[in-house]
Amino acid sequence: MNISFEAQKTLKRIIAELNLSHLKPKQKSDFLTRIEQGFEPLFTQLFPLYGERYDLHFHLATLFQAFADFSTKRRPAKIKDSDPNWIKSNKNVGIAVYVDQIADDLSSLIDKVPYFKELGVNYVHLMPLYLAPEGNSDGGYAISDYRTVSPNLGTNKDLKELAAALHKNGIRMVLDFVFNHTSDEHEWALEAKKGNLEYQDYYYFMSGQEANEFNQTVREIFPQVRRGSFTYMPEMDQHVWTTFNSFQWDLNYKNPAVFVAVVEEMLHLILNGCDVLRLDALAFVWKEKWTVCENLTKAHNLIKAFKACLDIAAPEVVFKSEAIVHPDEVNKYIGSDECTLSYNPLVMALLWESLATRKTPLLYSSMERSFTIPNDTAWINYIRCHDDIGWLWDDEVSGRLGINGYDHRLFLNQFYTGQFEGSFAAGVPFQANPTTGDCRVCGTLASLVGVESAINSGNELLLEHALRRIKLLNGINFALPGIPLLYQGDDLGVLNDDTYLQDPDKKEDSRWVQRKKLTESDFTMALDASTPQGKIAQLVRGMIKVRQENTIFAADEFELIHLNSEHLFGFIRKTDDQRLLTIANFSEHPIFLDGPLSRYLHCNQAKDLITNEVVDLPNLNIIEPLAVHWFIN
Ligand code: GLC
Ligand code: GLC
């Protein structure tokens, strides 16, 4: 079949059916130009998914009418910086925050704009803020209505005002696009429960036997919540697909009506004024019997189809992929026709692995395999987030280094949950799987690097080490190519918070240990440089400032450098006339260099941007315990 020809033919038919009478002449001509450009890329992705469906044409017509209507809608004032290449800028520093944990609600969050500015943040991810079930809503990731802000947080108008305030201050707004599932209280789910067949087809309902067949090959994500991936609905005598919690129903994208309906919800999210949409749990969106139902080829067709819709409706908005899966699969979501940005869960996990082992070979080998991505895309580099840490590296890579993947994950889980003698970390386990022995780790940055245990033991040296680890991790995270993303409170040295254990809706989900409501005292303590929190706040701010003042942090050219010790890690960023060498020592011992660093910087004197000291490279023989440097020529 000649897809290009078929696309042209279909588009002509669709245009003839559209009602464009409410579009002003300029809106209409812009709209037609955009759909003429955007139709074929969309059709090319939808055809493999729905080419066999008798009703595809109807759904396409509905979709394009939605685009036409959308083109007449007003959005909050856009951000002034219209540089399409903004993702590469050294000015970029992000933070992820819960509206009601960093402030009280959306309107009081406007008062935090000066704090973001002072910190140097220009990208704010607002954790899910839409209508969700009372009680447990998986931190808002169970959405009951994409078009309504949760009343606890304010109104849609408040959200638009916040977007305008952020934009006025040069800050981009990131919202979640939770499109793998809705809550069981979403209107579609309520209709399905009532027996409405049209809406039952929005989800995966099946018999116990069929669910059981799927369970043979599908990974369990929350094994402590429930075994398998299905929830039995007694009133329907059916099993519904629930990858996550039982109240999060997976959407059935085999039904083209679901695709169109979800695009319409996506357009509503964009009307709030967001600049980036975070594609939540995108690996799970396509399912086929006897497969793992993650990262399937058709999941990519589907995401590319969403991207083609985005390019038609709001080309300045970009997608960020949240694929916390095998590194090879993470990379497949990244591309100019799919997700422009992606979390970097591999480097995140391996930085923690290197801290525990004090060794960097697995970090190097994994980055060599997976760090390079297309030039028009960027990593979102992070150290901690609202979720758990999963140990997702490639076992063949670790195997080549003589590391048994299974055993090593067991070790890391024990290390970070304080079950390993001598560990500095105070993390908590998350979702231990009784069958596989697998588990993940939660905790704040400060607690995981040892600040908490050092404070408890009153040991100054341990505290010093813990603070150095924070500097080291940030020193790498702020210097790697990509956008560094902070997690709320980690810039303030916030420790684990156990109060979730008192809340029946939260106590089973240890991720709440790192989701503390920030208090006035958290912010003021960070101003006092004599406290560990104040030291952390100062060093984070200092590094952000340096990053934003030096365009070398935007350099495209990147190279890992191999040093003589397995405790060291180093890389350079370079332009034609400048080089930045980041070098870190993951051990608590000084490490001797086997030769001068001049060979990487092509000069004898370098400035360490972190301390502002000029260093004579030929005389620099050791890297101090847990030290990190930013040497620039
Ligand atoms: C993503 C979110 C996580 C949530 C899950 C289900 O992984 O980050 O918090 O539990 O999706 O929506
Ligand atoms: C799934 C998601 C991951 C998240 C986790 C929630 O594995 O892919 O992002 O961390 O669920 O704990």
XYZ file of C-alpha atoms and ligand atoms in Angstrom:
657
model
C 0.000 0.000 0.000
C 1.200 3.515 -0.778
C 0.713 5.086 2.655
C 1.464 8.581 1.465
C -1.195 8.415 -1.232
C -3.749 6.888 1.154
C -2.986 9.606 3.706
C -3.607 12.374 1.161
C -6.844 10.796 0.061
C -8.084 10.325 3.638
C -7.163 13.856 4.641
C -9.104 15.327 1.724
C -12.190 13.390 2.776
C -11.814 14.468 6.383
C -11.375 18.149 5.564
C -14.593 18.019 3.565
C -16.440 16.826 6.681
C -15.005 19.329 9.199
C -16.928 22.242 10.590
C -14.499 25.168 10.435
C -17.090 27.945 10.481
C -16.020 29.150 13.953
C -12.372 29.616 12.895
C -11.259 33.098 11.915
C -9.691 33.258 8.421
C -6.123 33.287 9.799
C -6.890 30.494 12.282
C -8.372 28.491 9.453
C -5.470 28.864 7.071
C -2.938 28.099 9.852
C -4.962 25.084 10.861
C -5.122 23.737 7.327
C -1.390 24.201 6.850
C -0.666 22.345 10.069
C -2.895 19.409 9.319
C -1.550 19.136 5.799
C 1.924 18.775 7.274
C 0.913 16.675 10.234
C -1.584 14.247 8.807
C 0.740 11.790 7.156
C 3.036 11.291 10.198
C -0.061 10.611 12.294
C -1.723 8.341 9.756
C 1.510 6.366 9.344
C 1.492 5.495 13.061
C -2.230 4.873 13.365
C -2.461 2.577 10.380
C -0.542 -0.333 11.993
C -2.696 0.064 15.114
C -6.141 0.558 13.653
C -5.879 -0.103 9.897
C -8.153 -3.123 10.311
C -10.843 -1.195 12.152
C -13.998 -0.545 10.147
C -14.613 2.674 12.116
C -11.173 4.298 11.838
C -12.413 6.995 9.491
C -15.098 8.061 11.959
C -12.524 8.356 14.744
C -10.136 10.361 12.584
C -12.901 12.788 11.708
C -13.731 13.220 15.409
C -10.082 13.806 16.195
C -9.585 16.455 13.534
C -12.710 18.287 14.592
C -11.182 18.362 18.093
C -7.980 19.868 16.658
C -10.014 22.498 14.826
C -11.917 23.446 17.988
C -8.697 23.499 19.999
C -7.121 25.973 17.587
C -9.668 28.596 18.667
C -8.963 28.240 22.387
C -6.942 30.667 24.472
C -4.014 29.569 26.604
C -2.176 31.413 29.403
C 0.592 33.739 28.253
C 3.436 31.750 26.751
C 6.973 31.742 28.074
C 9.036 34.506 26.474
C 12.011 32.326 25.648
C 10.916 30.902 22.329
C 14.232 29.223 21.517
C 13.258 25.842 20.065
C 16.637 24.568 21.234
C 16.025 25.502 24.889
C 16.470 21.892 25.977
C 20.231 22.269 25.450
C 20.751 25.416 27.504
C 23.048 25.502 30.544
C 20.408 27.683 32.213
C 18.131 24.690 32.573
C 17.631 23.407 36.083
C 14.427 21.672 37.054
C 12.620 20.760 40.229
C 9.716 18.377 40.866
C 7.283 19.440 43.575
C 3.968 18.444 45.090
C 1.800 21.557 45.116
C 0.513 20.915 48.638
C 3.894 19.919 50.023
C 5.931 22.885 48.919
C 2.971 25.254 49.421
C -0.654 24.741 50.451
C -2.382 25.021 47.128
C -1.962 26.405 43.617
C -2.476 30.021 44.540
C -0.018 29.924 47.460
C 2.462 28.217 45.163
C 2.692 31.529 43.302
C 4.393 32.834 46.462
C 7.123 30.253 45.933
C 8.140 31.711 42.567
C 10.803 33.914 44.237
C 12.198 30.788 45.887
C 12.437 29.036 42.507
C 14.134 32.094 41.050
C 16.620 32.322 43.868
C 17.404 28.637 43.593
C 17.915 29.094 39.857
C 15.150 26.792 38.734
C 13.519 27.404 35.324
C 11.542 24.174 34.929
C 8.975 23.086 37.493
C 7.271 19.724 37.386
C 4.013 19.926 39.339
C 3.131 16.461 40.536
C -0.386 15.316 39.528
C -2.946 17.914 40.536
C -6.143 16.694 38.940
C -9.309 15.330 40.472
C -8.531 11.952 42.047
C -10.179 9.570 44.532
C -10.237 10.603 48.189
C -7.749 8.734 50.343
C -5.258 6.688 48.377
C -4.883 8.005 44.824
C -1.294 6.849 44.246
C -0.102 10.374 44.915
C -2.560 11.710 42.330
C -1.574 9.221 39.612
C -5.147 7.866 39.605
C -7.008 10.526 37.683
C -10.771 10.878 37.840
C -11.003 13.929 35.601
C -8.194 15.370 33.509
C -10.135 18.583 33.009
C -10.597 19.484 36.658
C -7.980 20.497 39.177
C -8.318 18.726 42.516
C -10.484 20.961 44.743
C -7.929 20.535 47.553
C -5.441 22.394 45.384
C -7.664 25.052 43.858
C -9.383 25.684 40.575
C -8.529 25.505 36.888
C -8.287 29.277 36.979
C -5.644 29.082 39.743
C -3.631 26.691 37.606
C -3.745 29.024 34.626
C -2.698 31.926 36.814
C 0.177 29.913 38.156
C 1.244 29.027 34.604
C 1.194 32.711 33.675
C 3.216 33.635 36.794
C 5.801 30.953 36.064
C 6.075 32.000 32.433
C 6.473 35.631 33.371
C 9.481 34.570 35.421
C 10.998 32.458 32.662
C 9.990 29.150 34.270
C 8.547 26.299 32.239
C 5.643 24.311 33.642
C 5.624 20.539 33.411
C 2.436 18.551 33.912
C 1.777 14.854 33.990
C 0.012 13.105 31.166
C -1.159 9.931 32.868
C -2.486 8.063 29.873
C -1.885 4.423 30.716
C -4.744 4.348 33.203
C -7.545 6.334 34.798
C -8.900 5.994 38.306
C -11.884 3.720 38.790
C -13.878 6.877 39.534
C -13.320 8.426 36.111
C -16.587 8.922 34.252
C -15.537 6.260 31.715
C -14.941 3.747 34.496
C -18.232 4.616 36.198
C -20.073 4.023 32.922
C -18.259 0.724 32.473
C -19.259 -0.356 35.992
C -22.875 0.444 35.128
C -22.655 -2.043 32.285
C -22.272 0.430 29.412
C -20.605 -1.719 26.747
C -19.160 1.252 24.916
C -17.159 2.214 28.005
C -16.325 -1.327 29.033
C -14.379 -1.360 25.798
C -12.281 1.538 27.173
C -10.624 -0.874 29.606
C -9.480 -4.491 29.669
C -12.179 -6.675 31.179
C -11.781 -10.433 30.996
C -12.454 -13.761 32.612
C -10.297 -15.151 35.407
C -8.802 -17.661 33.043
C -7.749 -15.046 30.531
C -6.308 -12.811 33.252
C -4.393 -15.789 34.474
C -2.929 -16.343 31.017
C -1.757 -12.741 30.838
C -0.286 -13.021 34.329
C 2.060 -15.753 33.117
C 4.197 -13.261 31.205
C 3.467 -9.868 32.773
C 5.726 -8.300 35.428
C 4.206 -7.450 38.809
C 4.706 -3.777 39.578
C 3.147 -3.519 43.045
C 3.401 -7.105 44.360
C 2.800 -5.941 47.928
C -0.496 -4.390 46.927
C -1.793 -7.402 45.047
C -0.354 -10.360 43.129
C -0.705 -10.331 39.338
C -1.916 -7.402 37.235
C -5.677 -7.764 37.545
C -8.422 -6.845 39.969
C -11.593 -8.885 40.329
C -14.824 -6.905 40.098
C -17.425 -9.062 41.846
C -20.399 -7.004 40.651
C -19.377 -7.672 37.047
C -17.787 -11.062 37.615
C -14.905 -9.821 35.485
C -11.233 -9.093 35.989
C -9.998 -5.630 35.052
C -6.402 -4.859 34.100
C -4.685 -2.852 36.838
C -0.910 -2.676 36.348
C -0.510 -0.486 39.427
C -3.076 -0.185 42.222
C -6.485 -1.825 41.984
C -8.110 1.581 41.568
C -5.947 2.431 38.517
C -7.574 0.865 35.461
C -5.412 0.411 32.374
C -6.870 1.920 29.220
C -7.511 -0.271 26.190
C -5.724 1.406 23.278
C -6.772 -1.375 20.923
C -9.958 0.653 20.793
C -9.394 3.749 18.589
C -12.136 5.575 20.519
C -9.794 5.500 23.530
C -6.952 7.033 21.555
C -9.154 9.889 20.355
C -10.720 10.435 23.783
C -7.307 10.582 25.447
C -5.934 12.998 22.829
C -8.876 15.250 23.672
C -7.896 15.082 27.359
C -4.307 15.856 26.383
C -5.487 18.999 24.596
C -7.222 20.082 27.788
C -4.000 19.644 29.738
C -2.228 21.852 27.217
C -4.861 24.560 27.657
C -3.577 24.973 31.218
C -0.383 26.370 29.760
C 2.132 23.579 30.236
C 5.373 23.475 28.259
C 6.280 19.845 28.857
C 4.050 16.812 29.252
C 5.471 13.959 31.298
C 4.321 10.684 29.757
C 3.642 8.608 32.819
C 4.213 4.846 32.737
C 4.398 4.904 28.948
C 6.049 1.488 28.678
C 2.807 -0.269 29.595
C 0.385 1.243 27.089
C 0.165 -1.611 24.588
C -0.583 -5.206 25.534
C -0.444 -8.505 23.617
C -1.128 -11.971 24.998
C 1.992 -14.079 25.773
C 4.298 -11.067 25.789
C 5.646 -9.044 28.716
C 3.222 -6.268 27.707
C 5.924 -3.650 28.160
C 7.834 -1.714 25.491
C 6.025 -3.426 22.611
C 6.551 -2.100 19.076
C 2.974 -0.883 18.980
C 3.511 1.105 22.168
C 5.952 3.128 20.075
C 3.429 3.529 17.253
C 0.950 4.780 19.803
C 3.329 7.265 21.445
C 4.487 8.495 18.046
C 0.829 8.982 17.149
C 0.347 11.102 20.289
C 3.456 13.049 19.326
C 2.100 13.631 15.818
C -1.069 15.004 17.453
C 1.024 17.256 19.669
C 2.883 18.554 16.623
C -0.409 19.434 14.982
C -2.009 21.067 18.005
C 0.832 22.562 20.056
C 4.233 22.033 18.446
C 6.040 24.084 21.117
C 5.113 21.573 23.834
C 7.468 18.611 24.277
C 7.061 15.121 25.662
C 9.169 13.709 28.461
C 9.349 9.942 28.714
C 9.017 8.209 32.055
C 10.249 4.759 31.101
C 11.809 3.102 34.117
C 12.732 -0.065 32.277
C 15.750 -1.843 30.760
C 18.179 0.799 29.438
C 17.921 -0.349 25.815
C 14.168 0.102 26.026
C 14.451 3.505 27.739
C 16.398 4.792 24.752
C 13.836 3.623 22.208
C 11.298 6.184 23.430
C 13.694 9.042 22.740
C 13.606 10.770 19.375
C 12.333 13.829 17.562
C 9.275 11.845 16.474
C 8.570 10.461 19.952
C 9.858 11.896 23.253
C 12.202 14.877 23.197
C 13.131 14.433 26.837
C 13.577 11.335 28.952
C 14.351 10.524 32.541
C 17.748 8.893 32.847
C 17.024 6.083 35.314
C 20.195 4.214 34.357
C 22.680 6.873 35.383
C 20.567 7.622 38.451
C 20.684 4.012 39.617
C 24.367 3.569 38.804
C 25.418 6.674 40.701
C 23.874 5.020 43.762
C 25.513 1.736 42.826
C 28.896 3.456 42.599
C 28.414 5.129 45.971
C 27.672 1.801 47.627
C 30.497 -0.137 45.981
C 32.883 2.842 45.800
C 33.569 1.615 42.264
C 32.674 3.008 38.866
C 33.185 0.288 36.188
C 29.479 -0.546 35.949
C 28.651 3.150 35.594
C 31.230 3.516 32.803
C 30.243 0.395 30.897
C 26.559 1.161 31.114
C 27.017 4.742 29.984
C 29.193 3.615 27.097
C 26.343 1.454 25.923
C 23.404 3.755 26.587
C 24.250 7.398 27.184
C 24.314 8.612 23.578
C 20.951 9.851 22.317
C 19.977 11.900 19.236
C 21.210 15.457 19.135
C 17.778 17.069 19.170
C 16.788 15.308 22.397
C 18.006 15.522 25.987
C 18.232 13.520 29.183
C 16.537 14.587 32.355
C 19.266 13.683 34.829
C 18.225 13.166 38.416
C 19.468 11.744 41.667
C 16.190 11.250 43.477
C 12.520 11.592 42.577
C 9.132 10.910 44.172
C 9.431 7.213 43.261
C 11.635 4.346 44.354
C 15.102 3.530 43.012
C 15.080 0.443 40.792
C 18.337 -1.300 39.834
C 17.830 -1.331 36.094
C 21.096 -2.009 34.324
C 21.816 -4.580 31.646
C 22.883 -7.896 33.164
C 25.134 -8.713 30.260
C 27.081 -5.528 30.957
C 27.436 -6.368 34.646
C 28.198 -10.002 33.761
C 31.169 -8.948 31.668
C 32.533 -7.221 34.765
C 32.082 -10.392 36.789
C 29.058 -9.010 38.622
C 26.062 -11.289 39.042
C 23.065 -9.012 38.434
C 20.681 -10.801 40.748
C 23.084 -10.979 43.675
C 24.254 -7.438 43.167
C 20.695 -6.092 43.296
C 20.163 -8.023 46.511
C 23.294 -6.431 47.917
C 22.220 -2.918 46.877
C 18.787 -3.382 48.425
C 20.356 -4.507 51.681
C 22.922 -1.749 51.548
C 20.404 1.026 51.073
C 17.866 -0.289 53.559
C 20.384 -0.442 56.395
C 20.579 -4.237 56.489
C 24.195 -4.292 55.405
C 26.785 -3.948 58.158
C 28.620 -0.644 57.882
C 26.249 0.963 55.401
C 25.804 4.725 55.615
C 22.294 4.653 54.123
C 18.947 4.960 55.895
C 16.533 3.918 53.131
C 13.403 1.813 53.313
C 12.417 -1.128 51.114
C 9.596 -0.759 48.579
C 7.461 -3.534 47.066
C 9.468 -6.588 48.022
C 8.383 -9.430 45.740
C 8.127 -12.653 47.746
C 8.478 -14.780 44.610
C 11.461 -13.180 42.918
C 13.141 -11.647 45.982
C 13.185 -8.363 44.073
C 12.701 -5.065 45.853
C 13.298 -1.343 45.331
C 14.519 1.422 47.632
C 13.030 4.680 48.943
C 14.429 7.583 50.932
C 15.490 11.195 50.525
C 18.857 12.120 49.102
C 20.170 13.233 52.499
C 19.018 10.091 54.291
C 20.343 7.760 51.603
C 23.837 9.290 51.506
C 24.259 9.039 55.271
C 23.338 12.454 56.690
C 20.613 10.916 58.815
C 22.763 8.192 60.355
C 25.681 10.595 60.873
C 23.443 13.053 62.746
C 22.045 10.218 64.861
C 25.480 8.913 65.761
C 26.938 12.403 66.217
C 29.966 11.346 64.198
C 31.551 14.371 62.500
C 33.626 12.384 60.029
C 30.595 10.408 58.855
C 28.688 13.652 58.454
C 31.520 15.119 56.438
C 31.469 12.060 54.186
C 27.714 12.256 53.741
C 27.890 15.919 52.752
C 30.666 15.142 50.310
C 28.496 12.463 48.734
C 25.766 15.032 48.138
C 28.275 17.325 46.519
C 29.665 14.512 44.437
C 26.277 13.362 43.145
C 25.198 16.910 42.358
C 28.593 17.660 40.851
C 28.020 14.902 38.333
C 24.317 15.530 37.830
C 24.722 19.245 37.106
C 27.610 18.631 34.728
C 26.282 15.823 32.539
C 24.676 16.695 29.203
C 20.952 17.095 29.777
C 18.624 18.906 32.150
C 19.355 18.356 35.837
C 16.183 17.788 37.830
C 16.050 18.298 41.583
C 13.479 16.683 43.779
C 11.703 18.853 46.349
C 13.558 19.091 49.633
C 16.799 17.616 48.315
C 18.109 21.148 47.874
C 17.283 21.728 51.560
C 18.784 18.523 52.933
C 15.428 17.188 54.069
C 15.580 13.828 55.854
C 13.195 10.881 55.639
C 9.780 11.500 57.090
C 8.058 8.601 58.860
C 4.732 10.260 59.465
C 3.167 8.452 56.518
C 3.132 5.346 58.707
C 0.370 6.973 60.751
C -1.831 7.499 57.713
C -3.850 4.411 56.744
C -3.962 5.597 53.107
C -0.203 5.886 52.878
C 1.362 3.465 55.292
C 1.644 0.611 52.771
C 3.493 2.812 50.277
C 6.981 3.644 51.515
C 7.542 6.184 48.716
C 5.823 8.636 51.085
C 8.989 8.598 53.194
C 10.422 11.067 50.660
C 7.212 13.064 50.168
C 7.326 15.322 53.180
C 5.291 18.476 53.529
C 7.992 21.149 53.655
C 7.666 23.429 56.638
C 8.841 26.949 57.303
C 11.598 25.427 59.409
C 12.840 23.328 56.469
C 13.316 26.542 54.528
C 14.849 28.561 57.375
C 17.195 25.785 58.522
C 18.614 25.809 55.020
C 19.580 29.440 55.491
C 21.770 28.600 58.481
C 25.151 27.581 57.118
C 26.165 25.993 60.416
C 23.603 23.184 60.002
C 24.084 20.236 57.628
C 20.934 21.425 55.838
C 22.404 24.886 55.392
C 25.610 23.410 53.985
C 23.654 21.308 51.522
C 21.510 24.252 50.440
C 24.579 26.383 49.927
C 26.448 23.850 47.858
C 23.444 23.098 45.649
C 22.806 26.794 45.015
C 26.470 27.408 44.357
C 26.662 24.668 41.766
C 23.513 25.837 40.007
C 24.916 29.340 39.780
C 28.164 28.115 38.256
C 26.311 25.942 35.758
C 24.151 28.858 34.675
C 27.101 31.219 34.309
C 29.166 28.918 32.106
C 28.023 27.949 28.635
C 30.447 25.012 28.641
C 27.626 23.179 30.443
C 25.713 23.409 27.177
C 28.504 21.933 25.065
C 27.368 19.116 22.825
C 30.608 17.207 22.762
C 30.920 14.760 25.611
C 33.487 12.103 26.378
C 33.941 9.690 29.244
C 37.559 9.495 30.279
C 39.149 6.425 31.746
C 41.347 7.070 34.726
C 43.694 4.658 36.379
C 41.520 3.804 39.338
C 38.227 1.970 39.566
C 37.162 4.458 42.251
C 37.362 7.446 39.952
C 34.874 8.729 37.430
C 35.520 11.435 34.864
C 34.170 13.040 31.737
C 34.755 16.078 29.605
C 32.451 18.525 27.896
C 34.103 20.438 25.096
C 33.680 23.120 22.507
C 36.328 24.231 19.992
C 38.100 26.372 22.550
C 36.958 25.208 25.962
C 37.073 22.039 27.990
C 35.450 21.147 31.259
C 36.705 18.116 33.127
C 34.483 16.652 35.820
C 36.325 14.219 38.029
C 34.997 12.426 41.104
C 36.347 9.970 43.654
C 33.706 7.572 44.948
C 35.842 6.184 47.774
C 36.587 7.461 51.265
C 40.328 7.267 50.511
C 42.555 9.615 48.572
C 43.264 8.202 45.119
C 46.576 8.798 43.368
C 46.477 9.849 39.743
C 48.806 8.035 37.365
C 49.537 11.142 35.352
C 48.687 14.846 35.189
C 45.172 15.850 34.236
C 46.727 18.337 31.798
C 46.452 15.648 29.164
C 42.686 16.031 29.164
C 42.534 19.790 29.445
C 45.478 20.608 27.170
C 46.792 23.156 29.663
C 48.740 23.220 32.916
C 46.633 25.592 34.894
C 42.952 25.020 35.361
C 40.303 26.623 37.458
C 38.069 24.479 39.624
C 34.698 26.093 39.050
C 33.372 24.623 42.291
C 35.961 26.207 44.587
C 37.102 28.945 42.227
C 40.717 27.937 42.917
C 43.346 27.863 40.225
C 45.078 24.512 40.235
C 48.474 23.610 38.875
C 47.561 20.369 37.151
C 51.058 18.828 36.932
C 51.252 19.144 40.732
C 47.875 17.628 41.380
C 48.606 14.028 42.314
C 45.647 12.941 44.318
C 41.900 13.237 44.306
C 40.675 13.613 47.867
C 38.135 11.236 49.439
C 34.666 11.656 47.902
C 35.819 14.817 46.116
C 34.404 16.230 42.917
C 36.017 18.884 40.705
C 34.952 20.940 37.736
C 38.254 21.827 36.070
C 38.030 24.280 33.220
C 40.889 25.369 30.976
C 4.707 6.413 37.458
C 4.724 7.372 38.620
C 4.422 6.606 39.871
C 3.075 5.959 39.736
C 2.981 5.148 38.458
C 1.558 4.821 38.140
O 5.664 5.443 37.565
O 5.946 8.016 38.699
O 4.470 7.427 40.993
O 2.859 5.122 40.825
O 3.457 5.830 37.352
O 0.896 5.945 37.640
C 6.831 1.257 37.526
C 7.189 2.461 36.808
C 8.225 3.207 37.572
C 7.815 3.481 38.974
C 7.174 2.333 39.611
C 6.370 2.847 40.722
O 7.903 0.420 37.595
O 7.672 2.162 35.520
O 8.397 4.408 37.021
O 8.934 3.836 39.741
O 6.338 1.633 38.780
O 6.976 2.446 41.858
